[in-house]
Each structure stands twice: as C-alpha cells, then as structure tokens.
Short mmCIF file of C-alpha atoms and ligand atoms in Angstrom, two decimals:
data_model
loop_
_atom_site.label_atom_id
_atom_site.label_comp_id
_atom_site.label_asym_id
_atom_site.label_seq_id
_atom_site.Cartn_x
_atom_site.Cartn_y
_atom_site.Cartn_z
CA MET A 1 -17.20 11.40 -28.24
CA VAL A 2 -17.32 15.16 -26.69
CA GLY A 3 -15.02 16.42 -24.10
CA VAL A 4 -15.81 18.01 -20.52
CA GLU A 5 -18.50 20.62 -21.78
CA SER A 6 -17.53 23.35 -19.43
CA LEU A 7 -13.86 23.60 -20.33
CA ARG A 8 -14.09 24.49 -23.60
CA GLY A 9 -12.21 27.91 -24.27
CA ARG A 10 -10.63 27.90 -21.21
CA ASP A 11 -6.96 28.03 -19.45
CA LEU A 12 -5.08 25.61 -18.09
CA LEU A 13 -2.18 26.70 -15.79
CA SER A 14 -3.35 25.38 -13.05
CA ILE A 15 -4.90 21.71 -11.48
CA ALA A 16 -6.35 24.65 -9.50
CA ASP A 17 -8.13 25.96 -12.40
CA LEU A 18 -10.30 22.92 -12.97
CA ASN A 19 -12.79 21.67 -10.33
CA ARG A 20 -13.35 17.98 -8.44
CA ASN A 21 -15.98 17.38 -11.16
CA GLU A 22 -13.93 18.32 -14.25
CA LEU A 23 -10.71 17.00 -13.11
CA THR A 24 -12.63 13.31 -12.38
CA ALA A 25 -14.69 13.63 -15.86
CA LEU A 26 -11.04 14.64 -17.44
CA ILE A 27 -10.03 11.04 -16.38
CA ASP A 28 -12.67 9.23 -17.08
CA LEU A 29 -12.09 11.17 -20.74
CA SER A 30 -8.39 9.70 -20.58
CA LEU A 31 -9.15 6.32 -19.69
CA LYS A 32 -11.28 6.11 -23.08
CA MET A 33 -9.06 7.93 -25.03
CA LYS A 34 -6.78 5.06 -24.15
CA GLU A 35 -9.67 2.21 -24.40
CA LEU A 36 -10.63 3.61 -27.45
CA TYR A 37 -6.50 3.88 -28.78
CA TYR A 38 -6.35 -0.20 -27.59
CA LYS A 39 -9.17 -0.60 -29.64
CA GLY A 40 -8.31 1.10 -33.02
CA PHE A 41 -9.89 4.03 -32.67
CA ARG A 42 -6.53 6.21 -32.37
CA ASN A 43 -7.55 8.89 -34.96
CA LEU A 44 -10.43 11.06 -34.17
CA ASN A 45 -12.22 13.68 -35.77
CA ILE A 46 -13.03 16.02 -33.39
CA LEU A 47 -10.60 19.01 -33.09
CA ASN A 48 -10.42 19.34 -37.68
CA GLY A 49 -8.34 22.04 -38.55
CA LYS A 50 -7.69 23.31 -35.52
CA VAL A 51 -3.80 24.18 -34.26
CA LEU A 52 -1.92 24.38 -31.28
CA ALA A 53 1.16 26.15 -31.15
CA LEU A 54 3.62 25.11 -28.65
CA ILE A 55 5.73 27.66 -27.26
CA PHE A 56 8.44 26.20 -25.07
CA GLU A 57 11.69 27.61 -23.14
CA LYS A 58 12.77 24.59 -22.16
CA HIS A 59 13.75 20.88 -23.24
CA SER A 60 11.00 18.59 -23.28
CA THR A 61 10.47 14.86 -24.57
CA ARG A 62 7.21 13.75 -23.74
CA THR A 63 5.24 16.91 -23.12
CA ARG A 64 6.03 18.08 -26.49
CA VAL A 65 5.60 14.94 -28.56
CA SER A 66 2.25 13.84 -26.53
CA LEU A 67 0.63 17.12 -26.99
CA GLN A 68 1.87 17.36 -30.68
CA VAL A 69 0.86 13.03 -31.54
CA ALA A 70 -2.63 13.83 -29.72
CA ILE A 71 -3.56 17.08 -31.79
CA HIS A 72 -2.37 15.25 -34.44
CA GLN A 73 -4.52 12.11 -33.53
CA LEU A 74 -7.92 14.32 -32.86
CA GLY A 75 -7.70 15.79 -36.33
CA GLY A 76 -5.80 19.18 -35.60
CA THR A 77 -1.87 19.95 -36.11
CA SER A 78 0.73 21.73 -34.14
CA LEU A 79 3.46 24.02 -34.59
CA TYR A 80 6.32 24.15 -32.40
CA LEU A 81 7.74 27.12 -31.31
CA SER A 82 11.04 27.58 -29.43
CA SER A 83 11.19 30.77 -27.92
CA GLN A 84 14.70 31.10 -29.05
CA GLU A 85 13.60 31.53 -32.57
CA LEU A 86 10.67 33.89 -32.12
CA GLN A 87 10.97 37.36 -31.70
CA LEU A 88 10.33 36.77 -27.83
CA ALA A 89 14.23 36.41 -27.55
CA ARG A 90 15.01 39.65 -29.07
CA GLY A 91 12.41 41.29 -26.68
CA GLU A 92 9.20 41.38 -28.15
CA PRO A 93 6.96 41.59 -25.47
CA ILE A 94 5.04 38.26 -24.04
CA LYS A 95 1.41 40.59 -24.46
CA ASP A 96 2.49 41.52 -28.33
CA THR A 97 3.20 37.92 -29.48
CA ALA A 98 -0.27 36.54 -27.34
CA ARG A 99 -2.93 39.41 -29.36
CA VAL A 100 -0.50 37.97 -32.85
CA LEU A 101 -1.26 34.38 -32.04
CA GLU A 102 -4.37 34.66 -30.92
CA ARG A 103 -5.27 35.93 -35.15
CA TYR A 104 -3.06 31.75 -36.16
CA VAL A 105 -4.18 29.36 -33.93
CA ASP A 106 -7.03 28.28 -31.69
CA GLY A 107 -4.64 27.56 -28.81
CA ILE A 108 -1.47 27.51 -27.22
CA ALA A 109 0.56 25.33 -24.63
CA ALA A 110 3.67 26.80 -23.52
CA ARG A 111 7.15 25.56 -21.20
CA VAL A 112 8.55 28.72 -19.54
CA TYR A 113 10.75 29.65 -16.53
CA LYS A 114 8.22 31.94 -14.89
CA HIS A 115 5.09 31.12 -14.04
CA LYS A 116 3.78 34.94 -14.50
CA SER A 117 5.02 34.71 -18.36
CA LEU A 118 1.95 32.16 -18.61
CA VAL A 119 -0.31 34.35 -16.52
CA GLU A 120 0.81 36.98 -18.85
CA LEU A 121 0.33 35.11 -21.78
CA ALA A 122 -3.00 33.96 -20.97
CA GLU A 123 -4.05 37.24 -19.70
CA HIS A 124 -3.23 39.02 -23.42
CA ALA A 125 -4.59 36.58 -25.58
CA GLN A 126 -8.25 35.27 -26.01
CA ILE A 127 -7.51 31.82 -27.28
CA PRO A 128 -7.07 28.73 -24.66
CA VAL A 129 -3.28 28.47 -22.76
CA ILE A 130 -2.21 25.74 -21.28
CA ASN A 131 0.53 25.54 -18.65
CA ALA A 132 3.09 22.73 -20.09
CA LEU A 133 4.92 22.82 -17.02
CA SER A 134 6.65 26.21 -15.20
CA ASP A 135 8.94 27.00 -12.47
CA VAL A 136 5.63 26.29 -10.28
CA GLU A 137 3.27 23.76 -11.34
CA HIS A 138 2.64 20.69 -13.88
CA PRO A 139 -0.78 20.66 -14.78
CA LEU A 140 -0.87 18.01 -17.53
CA GLN A 141 1.49 15.73 -15.86
CA ALA A 142 -0.92 15.22 -12.89
CA ILE A 143 -3.68 14.83 -14.52
CA ALA A 144 -1.34 11.81 -16.38
CA ASP A 145 -0.41 10.27 -12.49
CA VAL A 146 -3.66 10.58 -11.17
CA MET A 147 -5.10 8.60 -14.51
CA THR A 148 -2.69 6.19 -13.89
CA ILE A 149 -2.92 5.40 -10.06
CA ILE A 150 -6.36 5.32 -10.99
CA GLU A 151 -5.77 2.75 -13.63
CA LEU A 152 -4.02 0.66 -12.00
CA LYS A 153 -5.11 1.54 -8.13
CA LYS A 154 -8.39 2.30 -8.42
CA ASP A 155 -9.73 3.84 -5.50
CA ILE A 156 -7.20 6.70 -4.88
CA ARG A 157 -9.23 7.30 -1.78
CA LYS A 158 -7.86 4.42 -0.17
CA LEU A 159 -4.32 5.33 -1.34
CA LYS A 160 -1.60 6.26 0.76
CA ILE A 161 1.09 8.02 -1.32
CA ALA A 162 3.85 9.05 -0.77
CA PHE A 163 6.11 11.74 -2.42
CA PHE A 164 10.03 12.22 -1.91
CA GLY A 165 12.39 14.94 -2.42
CA ASP A 166 12.64 18.56 -3.31
CA GLY A 167 9.04 19.45 -1.40
CA ALA A 168 8.88 22.76 -4.02
CA ASP A 169 9.23 20.64 -6.89
CA ASN A 170 6.20 22.03 -9.93
CA VAL A 171 5.11 18.39 -10.49
CA LEU A 172 4.30 17.77 -6.99
CA HIS A 173 2.89 20.93 -6.32
CA SER A 174 0.26 19.90 -9.18
CA LEU A 175 -0.12 16.43 -7.78
CA MET A 176 -0.98 17.82 -4.90
CA LEU A 177 -3.54 20.00 -5.52
CA ALA A 178 -5.30 16.99 -7.78
CA VAL A 179 -4.51 14.05 -5.07
CA ALA A 180 -6.10 16.10 -2.43
CA MET A 181 -9.15 17.54 -4.50
CA LEU A 182 -9.72 13.60 -5.25
CA GLY A 183 -9.63 12.45 -1.52
CA GLY A 184 -6.28 10.63 -1.70
CA ALA A 185 -3.73 10.75 1.62
CA LEU A 186 -0.43 12.39 0.15
CA TYR A 187 2.80 12.09 2.31
CA ILE A 188 5.69 14.88 0.83
CA ALA A 189 8.85 13.75 2.70
CA THR A 190 11.53 16.29 2.36
CA ALA A 191 14.00 18.38 3.89
CA PRO A 192 13.64 21.48 5.84
CA GLY A 193 14.09 24.38 3.19
CA TYR A 194 12.21 22.56 0.79
CA ASP A 195 9.11 22.72 1.99
CA PRO A 196 5.87 23.23 -0.68
CA ASN A 197 4.84 27.00 -2.13
CA PRO A 198 2.82 27.94 1.32
CA GLU A 199 -0.34 29.23 -1.07
CA ILE A 200 -0.72 25.31 -2.67
CA PHE A 201 -0.17 24.06 0.26
CA LYS A 202 -2.99 25.95 1.91
CA LYS A 203 -4.89 25.76 -1.41
CA ALA A 204 -4.49 21.61 -1.39
CA LYS A 205 -5.49 21.67 2.59
CA GLU A 206 -9.01 23.67 2.04
CA TYR A 207 -9.51 20.92 -1.44
CA ALA A 208 -8.38 17.78 1.27
CA SER A 209 -10.82 19.07 4.09
CA GLU A 210 -13.65 19.21 1.27
CA SER A 211 -12.68 15.47 0.02
CA GLY A 212 -11.48 13.74 2.77
CA GLY A 213 -8.08 13.63 1.41
CA GLN A 214 -4.95 14.59 3.76
CA ILE A 215 -1.76 15.91 3.25
CA PHE A 216 1.37 15.74 5.35
CA ILE A 217 5.40 17.18 5.10
CA VAL A 218 7.53 14.80 7.22
CA ARG A 219 11.32 14.54 7.34
CA ASP A 220 11.36 11.09 7.47
CA PRO A 221 11.36 9.20 4.58
CA ILE A 222 10.84 5.87 6.39
CA GLU A 223 7.82 7.51 8.06
CA ALA A 224 6.54 8.55 4.59
CA ALA A 225 7.43 4.42 2.38
CA LYS A 226 5.69 2.77 5.21
CA ASP A 227 2.98 0.99 4.05
CA ALA A 228 2.66 2.95 0.61
CA ASP A 229 0.40 2.36 -2.71
CA VAL A 230 2.06 4.65 -4.35
CA ILE A 231 6.11 5.79 -4.28
CA TYR A 232 6.22 9.36 -6.03
CA THR A 233 9.88 11.10 -6.51
CA ASP A 234 10.95 13.70 -9.76
CA VAL A 235 14.38 15.22 -9.38
CA TRP A 236 16.05 17.28 -7.30
CA VAL A 237 17.40 19.29 -9.62
CA SER A 238 14.41 21.12 -11.87
CA MET A 239 14.93 22.70 -15.26
CA GLY A 240 15.98 26.48 -14.20
CA GLN A 241 17.71 25.05 -10.93
CA GLU A 242 21.60 24.44 -12.20
CA SER A 243 23.08 26.58 -10.57
CA GLU A 244 21.89 25.24 -7.22
CA ARG A 245 22.64 21.33 -8.40
CA GLU A 246 25.38 20.62 -5.28
CA LYS A 247 23.26 21.96 -2.56
CA ARG A 248 20.24 20.47 -3.85
CA ILE A 249 22.05 16.89 -4.22
CA ARG A 250 23.69 17.79 -0.49
CA ASP A 251 20.27 18.13 1.11
CA LEU A 252 18.10 16.13 -0.51
CA SER A 253 20.28 12.54 -0.66
CA ARG A 254 18.09 11.11 2.40
CA TYR A 255 15.08 11.10 0.29
CA GLN A 256 16.50 8.76 -2.54
CA VAL A 257 14.07 6.21 -3.78
CA ASN A 258 15.98 3.06 -2.84
CA SER A 259 15.03 -0.72 -2.16
CA GLU A 260 15.84 -0.26 1.48
CA ILE A 261 13.26 2.99 1.43
CA VAL A 262 10.71 0.98 -0.79
CA SER A 263 11.22 -2.47 1.46
CA TYR A 264 9.01 -0.55 3.74
CA ALA A 265 5.78 0.02 1.19
CA LYS A 266 3.26 -2.23 0.31
CA LYS A 267 4.36 -5.81 -1.84
CA ASP A 268 2.67 -4.26 -4.66
CA TYR A 269 3.82 -0.83 -4.27
CA ILE A 270 3.85 1.25 -7.59
CA PHE A 271 6.79 3.01 -8.26
CA MET A 272 6.32 6.49 -9.95
CA HIS A 273 8.28 9.22 -11.71
CA CYS A 274 7.10 12.18 -14.66
CA LEU A 275 10.98 11.58 -16.11
CA PRO A 276 12.76 12.25 -17.16
CA ALA A 277 15.09 10.79 -14.19
CA LYS A 278 18.46 11.16 -12.51
CA ARG A 279 19.12 7.05 -12.14
CA GLY A 280 21.64 6.97 -9.05
CA GLU A 281 20.15 10.55 -7.77
CA GLU A 282 16.19 10.55 -6.57
CA VAL A 283 16.07 6.74 -7.49
CA THR A 284 17.66 3.99 -8.50
CA ASP A 285 18.57 1.83 -11.35
CA GLU A 286 17.39 -0.71 -9.39
CA VAL A 287 13.71 0.77 -8.77
CA ILE A 288 12.97 2.31 -11.83
CA GLU A 289 13.36 -0.66 -13.35
CA SER A 290 11.65 -2.61 -10.97
CA ARG A 291 8.38 -5.18 -11.80
CA ASN A 292 7.22 -2.58 -9.31
CA SER A 293 7.74 0.46 -11.74
CA ALA A 294 4.82 1.49 -13.35
CA VAL A 295 7.18 4.78 -15.04
CA TRP A 296 6.43 3.83 -18.88
CA ILE A 297 2.71 2.80 -18.18
CA GLN A 298 2.30 6.66 -16.75
CA ALA A 299 4.70 8.00 -19.87
CA GLU A 300 1.97 6.74 -22.38
CA ASN A 301 -0.90 7.90 -20.59
CA ARG A 302 0.45 11.63 -21.13
CA LEU A 303 -1.04 10.57 -24.67
CA HIS A 304 -3.83 9.68 -23.07
CA SER A 305 -4.92 12.22 -21.36
CA ALA A 306 -3.35 15.27 -23.39
CA LYS A 307 -5.92 13.64 -26.01
CA ALA A 308 -8.89 14.48 -23.31
CA VAL A 309 -7.22 17.93 -22.40
CA LEU A 310 -7.06 18.99 -25.68
CA ALA A 311 -10.27 18.30 -26.52
CA SER A 312 -12.47 19.31 -24.23
CA ILE A 313 -10.45 22.95 -24.12
CA LEU A 314 -10.21 22.81 -28.14
CA GLY A 315 -13.37 21.06 -28.43
N1 CP B 1 7.31 14.86 -17.63
C1 CP B 1 7.28 15.79 -18.84
O1 CP B 1 6.82 16.53 -18.65
O2 CP B 1 8.50 14.88 -19.70
P1 CP B 1 9.02 15.96 -20.80
O3 CP B 1 9.97 16.85 -20.08
O4 CP B 1 10.02 15.45 -21.80
O5 CP B 1 8.28 16.87 -21.73
N1 NVA B 2 11.24 19.04 -12.00
C1 NVA B 2 11.83 18.79 -13.54
C2 NVA B 2 10.12 18.07 -14.56
C3 NVA B 2 10.37 17.47 -15.67
C4 NVA B 2 9.19 16.88 -16.39
C5 NVA B 2 11.70 19.62 -13.77
O1 NVA B 2 11.00 21.30 -13.89
O2 NVA B 2 12.86 20.09 -14.60
#
C-alpha cells in the first residue's frame, strides 16, 4: 500500500496545507488502515528504517502514543524528545535545532505553545514537520475527527455538526477547515469574545463556498443543538491558558454539553470530544458515558489516521 503521493516530503502545519482531494484521500487511507488492522495486518513495512522525532513542549497521551505506535507499525521508529531535555530549553535557537535534527531523522512532529515555533521549525528543516498541536491548530485531530464522522455517519455533506464552547479552540479551528472543505454544516455555539481566529474563519468560509458547506457562529446553544447529527466539545481551558481559568469557566458555562442540550439533537446523534475531557465542565459524565458517545472510537482513529498521515508524508 502506498500513501497519498502528493503529500510525500511535505509539512503538515494546518488543515489548509491540504487540498480537498488530499484530505479525502487521507481519510480513505485512514479507513483502509483501520480495515487492514482488523484483518490482522497491523504491521506494514512501508517506512522501514525511517525515524520520526517527536518534540513535545506540552503534555500528551493520544498524540504521542498514536504517532509512536503508528510509525512502529509502519516499520519505522520514533524518538520522544521532551523540549525540556533538549538544548532548546537552554536557549538553543529553533532554527539551529532544525538544521541539526534534519541530519539525523526523517521527520519531526512537534507540539508547541506558539504556532510560530512550528513555522520556524518547518522553515529551517528540510524534512517534513507535522503539527502535533499548537495554540492555533490540531490537524492530526481533525483528520481523525472527519474520519470518525464519515465512518459513523457517512455523507458529511448531509450533516449538521455543532461545536460548543471556546470558539477560538485549536481543535475547532482544524475541524472547521476540514468540515468546510468537505462540504458539511458546522454551527459554533460560543460566547462573545471567544469567536474563532478571523483568518481561519475567513478561510473556512471560502472553503465552504466552494464545497457547498456552511459555517455559522451562534450565541444560543439550543439553536446549535437543534437536530444536530454530531455534538462536539473541547475543554474551556486549553494548555497554556491556565491563568485565565476562572474567567473562561464563567464565560463559557452556558455552553456545557449536558442532557438538556443533547435532548435537542437528533436521536441518533454522536457525541465527540478530542479528549482529555473535564467532566462537569464542558461535558457532563452522563453525556460522555452515554450510548451516543463516540469518543473512544474517535480516540482509536487517531492511530489509524496517524498511520495514513505518516505513510503519506514519510513514505
Ligand atoms: N486529543 C489529543 O490530542 O490528546 P493528547 O493531548 O492526549 O495528545
Ligand atoms: N484544546 C486542548 C486540546 C488538547 C488535545 C488544548 O490545547 O489543551
């Protein structure tokens, strides 16, 4: 099996680095990887001898483990590098780190506080750089998310997807671009002062006008929840925003996903969350543990989609 040809050697910092055909092909390949996995073909020798370095400035469970297991199952290997243990923490510039690492490894996945660190890394490293989450985007999550939506709900163009909470959330930004590119309808229920990054929103609107998709920002959570096929939320306090905790909880509490909100959705709606979740804040225990919750399938799909991304970029 081969990956998506046009992605070989490229960076993936944003969903906007992909065109619609590439995103669709990545989703197809992710679903194929999952099918193969369940047929017993977990280990594929596509990336023999390839090494992926993971530079993490923040905590991670799913992204780190799915990337490390993915490259292992593709025949390659990985190096986990906490930024605290690199000379980066002692002030070595990102551009120097980039020019050294490119001489040892075949690709870098990085989780950073500031998106511009990723841009700098990508600019100076001649090898592919993959965004493993920044303050602006989380493209690996969005690829797994649209894969999950298509796996469980088929034609995304016929769906109403509703996101509740922080409208400037990194996971939402990537989801917004992906849903808009694929022609779905996304309702973002958020408070004033928490609207999406204007540039990303504008780009998503452009994608939507090409694909027949729709993006709306609404203040009323019930309007977003009404007849929704997918109900999605993420934490109100992302990594790096801890000092704003009290204010954010106060401002966003109206957007909690609870039994009342989901009662407005379609009966067979699915609940999604990138995880980790803060039960009792953005979502109640009842909803995340309900029969409609797709969060474990969504988390599993991080592995299958990571395999598709790595096979395509490093293949
Ligand atoms: N969803 C996600 O990226 O989880 P981690 O922070 O555990 O990687
Ligand atoms: N918005 C969250 C996502 C974690 C996967 C954060 O940035 O902390």
